[in-house]
């Protein structure tokens, strides 16, 4: 006789429907691999009547996901509603308190409340997993937590928001500006209800904070992620970066430094020929670096019904197989808060500024940079007679505080029009 | 009080020394992650006195790895000697019989005897793992077995022998021929004692057979892998493939077809712009395709002390954490032998032949191809007046039996000099 693992699934949107489809279509395969029959006891969503393209009539129904989470006939609660608070959090807490394992795809929930949820789960001796929350179908939580368990992790980096990468690579491919592509993404359904979660880097920042907690054995600390969105990137930036052999990516980097834990999710220039530089469209890529393994690169679909559901099933199968790990790889009660790095590690920077057409304008800018200890690698002034002049500067390796001081001092020169753009050049 | 996991390590070469170093250097990290102290009780190698750059004086010593495998003071036997038979097999069998878990990096052992060893391990209720045996530091066994457990796997492909990829990419980069680079690899220590394991594709074929068994839930069947080495690839092939937008790779592909399980490890042309096409030097890349996840690409060091030891530690940590899976993801006793595909699936092919400088030679070749139902996409005849003439042909999609029939019929034309080279063009 085969044991049964009984699920309660809250949320029947893109991901939830994907999970139901796999469980229905691959029932025998899942049993062969896990030794258990994986069955859905009951589901919950907002609207009971919506046609979702899957038959859920044989499952129990709860209007309230909290009621679903504590049902006697479920062993595991699968949270696929989304949102860092509200019903997702309440139902997850209720499931843990009722002694149910929890699988979720919810990066916002984990990035903001992961520590307390993990402590609660471990105290109650249940498992809380979230492979789908980071980089969709790529099994990156597993690779980092288990596959590289023998390594001291030195750096984690990646492109983890497909929408931003789609916008940036389409700007280059089509010559359209940011706004046109932002609107296209809205029409295509590529944007979250609050688009700032995507283009502001928040969603990708949540993912980075989760990877950093696992990598460095520290408490997840989303507030310490330095965030910068892609809204200020122009087609000109992309073209000029290209001329110099770079691509612009919304790049997450987490590394432990002598000054504390550095976490950033910001637009960066990366070498056009690197794996990250070659990443097109909505695909995600995560780079994991360890003291023994060197560099591992993982690439795949970061979102969408099938890939995300695949990751949810990975967690479900793990638990069915008896694979039970603490949420962040180490017991949550032992995790310490990492001191956030006071500033990003030094790097070369790409600067774009617009100079008023005044004599000596460039010299004034160069002086401000020099006064702040910033040395210039390359500079290019575009020739627009009788107009404001765009100037591009690539610096040598620069400490971020020096750069900030220079940027703060520029307005007083009276020759700079508008806000300068400063993008880090990352060697990854 | 922390539990202890006590290891016996047989083999203190490249990989064994790497494992000892990690266990010594990262003892606290390993304990934080696994909840266990990981200790080495005893070791074995051929020569006791060799200076190995690590201090093993405090560990017990056995001349005989079989004696090590059954010692009372070890919980796990770590086999890092190599060889498909002899002491590696004897010691692994002895360890299983004695109720010890086994971790190995030995692809030859697993590819040839994996089924019987897995059955023995599962009957004895011990765990036998081998993450390091495939693609070095890349956690690909884990990604496939666990990370993609919710997927019906549709195809597995990859470049899994770093030495071959080094030779092929160095031929292109330096303009040296195969023989010069083969010798260089010998000097650099990149070749196995029997170099045919590398350049003949056997080593990579072992790895492919292991991945295929997990992917398709079938018994590992190395004998069914169609093998072709890289020895016949010339600089000219590489250059001409490049002209057409391709790179030549020793590529493994496994897929389940209507005609049975197809497993091949052969030199193929892949698009130069694809992730596989861009792979340089000794790096490995594995492509996993599933019905839900789409395509996942994993890239990293396929060999070397640190990366390989990292993979061994992944298995050790898994077992320390209580992660116990059957060797091939499903109970070995349930695995069925897959019928091997009678022929590779149809594909376009690249053909290189040398024509005698005779009138009508090319027409005769074209006739043979046409008679066998092979249609020509592109053809190029290089101009060497009064000499034998190299001709390159790219076919449209062709059934392998048709190609084989045409190749068999060519000698009778009397216009072909030497052995034609036929390379598959793979769309991956
Ligand atoms: N979509 C992706 O590609 C992707 C990728 C990675 C991670 N994720 C994460 O996966 C989660 C789900 O995303 P999604 O794209 O599937 O979202 P979605 O399509 O918007 O679906 C959300 C589902 O939750 C249900 N729901 C919302 N509030 C509820 C409540 N109070 N009670 C009961 N059900 C409620 C909705 O019900 P109705 O259908 O009745 O409105 C809907 O079925 C999120 O955490 C997201 O961040 C998504
Ligand atoms: N090297 C890599 O990058 C790599 C990558 C992936 C997988 N692997 C696999 O890992 C395994 C080990 O490879 P390696 O490169 O570390 O090999 P290696 O450097 O040749 O080391 C082999 C070790 O085994 C010992 N040994 C051989 N026969 C023995 C016997 N009868 N009794 C006791 N000890 C014996 C040798 O002892 P002495 O030192 O005293 O001669 C040596 O320490 C192989 O299965 C290989 O395929 C290697």
Tab-separated table of C-alpha atoms and ligand atoms in Angstrom, chain A residues 9-18 43-50 52 61-66 68 79-84 86-88 104-109 131-137 189 192-193 197 203 206-207 301-309 311-312, ligand 1:
chain	number	residue	atom	x	y	z
A	9	UNK	CA	-3.706	24.497	-2.229
A	10	UNK	CA	-4.567	28.156	-1.649
A	11	UNK	CA	-4.437	30.233	-4.829
A	12	UNK	CA	-5.477	28.978	-8.238
A	13	UNK	CA	-3.885	31.637	-10.414
A	14	UNK	CA	-0.981	31.173	-12.806
A	15	UNK	CA	1.087	29.068	-10.413
A	16	UNK	CA	-1.722	27.282	-8.598
A	17	UNK	CA	-3.284	26.048	-11.821
A	18	UNK	CA	0.149	24.925	-13.006
A	43	UNK	CA	-8.372	24.242	-2.570
A	44	UNK	CA	-9.115	27.901	-2.016
A	45	UNK	CA	-9.271	31.006	-4.218
A	46	UNK	CA	-11.248	34.202	-4.212
A	47	UNK	CA	-13.828	33.190	-6.737
A	48	UNK	CA	-15.239	29.680	-6.668
A	49	UNK	CA	-16.889	29.848	-10.093
A	50	UNK	CA	-14.068	31.031	-12.327
A	52	UNK	CA	-9.548	27.942	-14.617
A	61	UNK	CA	-13.348	24.035	-1.239
A	62	UNK	CA	-12.689	26.735	1.346
A	63	UNK	CA	-13.419	30.405	0.850
A	64	UNK	CA	-10.986	31.164	3.625
A	65	UNK	CA	-7.384	30.050	3.104
A	66	UNK	CA	-6.849	29.981	6.868
A	68	UNK	CA	-7.951	25.427	4.396
A	79	UNK	CA	0.442	28.835	-0.493
A	80	UNK	CA	0.153	30.300	-4.000
A	81	UNK	CA	-1.844	33.475	-3.378
A	82	UNK	CA	0.953	35.992	-3.007
A	83	UNK	CA	1.338	39.123	-0.913
A	84	UNK	CA	3.715	39.642	1.977
A	86	UNK	CA	-2.798	39.441	4.708
A	87	UNK	CA	-4.165	35.983	3.916
A	88	UNK	CA	-0.854	34.488	2.726
A	104	UNK	CA	5.107	28.554	-1.047
A	105	UNK	CA	6.189	30.532	-4.109
A	106	UNK	CA	5.916	33.801	-2.225
A	107	UNK	CA	9.187	35.735	-2.161
A	108	UNK	CA	7.633	38.817	-0.569
A	109	UNK	CA	6.316	36.787	2.375
A	131	UNK	CA	12.077	26.893	-4.264
A	132	UNK	CA	9.633	28.655	-6.613
A	133	UNK	CA	10.138	31.997	-4.884
A	134	UNK	CA	13.576	32.546	-6.438
A	135	UNK	CA	14.269	32.364	-10.174
A	136	UNK	CA	11.163	30.335	-11.042
A	137	UNK	CA	12.016	26.967	-12.522
A	189	UNK	CA	0.608	40.863	-18.419
A	192	UNK	CA	2.883	42.852	-11.128
A	193	UNK	CA	-0.242	44.724	-9.958
A	197	UNK	CA	7.822	45.600	-7.586
A	203	UNK	CA	10.779	41.676	-6.426
A	206	UNK	CA	13.341	39.928	-2.238
A	207	UNK	CA	14.907	37.017	-4.092
A	301	UNK	CA	12.774	30.415	-17.067
A	302	UNK	CA	12.245	32.677	-14.063
A	303	UNK	CA	8.476	32.767	-14.217
A	304	UNK	CA	5.418	31.364	-15.939
A	305	UNK	CA	2.969	28.584	-15.177
A	306	UNK	CA	5.056	25.530	-16.018
A	307	UNK	CA	8.474	26.563	-14.688
A	308	UNK	CA	7.133	27.981	-11.428
A	309	UNK	CA	4.903	24.967	-10.847
A	311	UNK	CA	9.730	24.401	-8.622
A	312	UNK	CA	6.706	24.043	-6.321
C	1	LIG	N1	3.406	33.959	-11.910
C	1	LIG	C1	4.682	33.624	-11.854
C	1	LIG	O1	5.319	33.394	-12.884
C	1	LIG	C2	5.365	33.486	-10.531
C	1	LIG	C3	6.714	33.125	-10.485
C	1	LIG	C4	7.351	32.941	-9.254
C	1	LIG	C5	6.626	33.149	-8.094
C	1	LIG	N2	5.319	33.533	-8.153
C	1	LIG	C6	4.595	33.756	-6.893
C	1	LIG	O2	3.533	32.827	-6.809
C	1	LIG	C7	2.459	33.385	-6.094
C	1	LIG	C8	1.199	33.308	-6.955
C	1	LIG	O3	1.431	34.006	-8.145
C	1	LIG	P1	0.427	33.915	-9.390
C	1	LIG	O4	1.127	34.549	-10.523
C	1	LIG	O5	-0.070	32.537	-9.527
C	1	LIG	O6	-0.757	34.890	-8.880
C	1	LIG	P2	-2.196	35.066	-9.512
C	1	LIG	O7	-2.260	34.518	-10.870
C	1	LIG	O8	-2.588	36.461	-9.254
C	1	LIG	O9	-3.093	34.114	-8.573
C	1	LIG	C9	-3.354	34.398	-7.236
C	1	LIG	C10	-4.398	33.409	-6.757
C	1	LIG	O10	-4.630	33.611	-5.362
C	1	LIG	C11	-6.015	33.674	-5.127
C	1	LIG	N3	-6.241	34.538	-3.986
C	1	LIG	C12	-5.876	35.826	-3.826
C	1	LIG	N4	-6.293	36.286	-2.630
C	1	LIG	C13	-6.925	35.258	-2.042
C	1	LIG	C14	-7.625	35.119	-0.805
C	1	LIG	N5	-7.727	36.096	0.067
C	1	LIG	N6	-8.182	33.920	-0.535
C	1	LIG	C15	-8.120	32.904	-1.398
C	1	LIG	N7	-7.462	32.981	-2.586
C	1	LIG	C16	-6.921	34.163	-2.883
C	1	LIG	C17	-6.619	34.236	-6.396
C	1	LIG	O11	-7.981	33.865	-6.492
C	1	LIG	P3	-8.876	34.267	-7.777
C	1	LIG	O12	-8.252	33.513	-8.941
C	1	LIG	O13	-10.206	33.741	-7.437
C	1	LIG	O14	-8.771	35.734	-7.899
C	1	LIG	C18	-5.731	33.571	-7.455
C	1	LIG	O15	-6.266	32.310	-7.774
C	1	LIG	C19	2.904	34.803	-5.721
C	1	LIG	O16	3.489	34.786	-4.450
C	1	LIG	C20	3.969	35.112	-6.764
C	1	LIG	O17	4.913	36.052	-6.307
C	1	LIG	C21	4.675	33.699	-9.343
